[in-house]
Phi, psi and omega in degrees: 000339170287320180302318173294329177293314179297327192286298174327301190275359189277162208268325181297325170293320183305327180285009157233094185303304170334296176298327175288320176301320187295317196280341185277323176289340187268333177285325176275325189231067186311337195252007188278140204275345178216075190291315190296327181290316179299308171303329174293321177293309178296330168302314192280338166286325199241342172092325183193164171323306181297320177301326175301301188303321187263359172298133179306158176307312177308306184293337181278327177288346177289337181272128172311123168102353168264117187249183196280344168297308185293317179297329178284321171292338177286322179289313184294330185278338170294308180304320181290324178297310187294322200283322178309303171307319190275324168300330176283328169310299193291352169265011184224159169293117188318313186280344171298333174235087180302305180297331178285321164303312186289334179294318187289314177296328182290333180290326181283320202231345192291339178250012182281135193269002167228158176290149190220124167252118171241158193227125165269123190252133167228150181283198178278349159275003184069019165278153184284129172267319183199154166237120178233138176278130199257314178201153161246152197221235189235187186278007170215012177203146186218123178274149183226137187230108183307325174295331173294309179305290172328305179298319186283335185290324186291314172321304172290348175074024185288150174252334165218179201220152157229114181273133183226142167205167187243164177245100184311327181294357183089335183263114194275010185289125188283146178268176178294331173291321176303313184296314195280322172307310189300321178288338171280332178286313181309316179310300181310317180294321177296337186285336184245012165093017174260155191233133172266122195282310198197157173233106181257119178259119174275137184239200175271096191061034177218154186214155179223127186247120177299336181284318172296312199264003173074029182262348185278000000 
């Protein structure tokens, strides 16, 4: 089983989403009569292996042939993939490898159907101390409280922050509220010597960095 997990999560296999899904079906349901057919249906419905892992339980249960064993396997695989992404991120200066950072954030947020606000807390060496979800909102709004953000940063002894949230619409263009909220958090953080290094908005396969766009 460990060999199968390693194969499923390898870069080589991820290039063939259909084959990866067939492996996953066989792993969860070794006696399934048409693993290839089910994999084809999943690809048609969710677009990719990653899209299948990120699909909601409700959406997955709507697919004929998906029982509790396969649903559990999908959730385990999703968590394993996120942990691998996170482990790779923890081993480097977070902002030194933008593509690795965006890959991790996309895996966490790109297919969320409601807005979620997260914070990456960094130490003085720019390495990740913690990544925490601070709030969940609606399809187009998440309440953010600057005092709570700063309080948590102090608890973790962070020196800088990366703000992150997703746009379920898929378009990462910041709204006026996004810009205003970023300024409010930055101002509150600066009072206590903390720095907001970036605010990243995640769309579906797209990202926008306030730092790169000169919006901080």
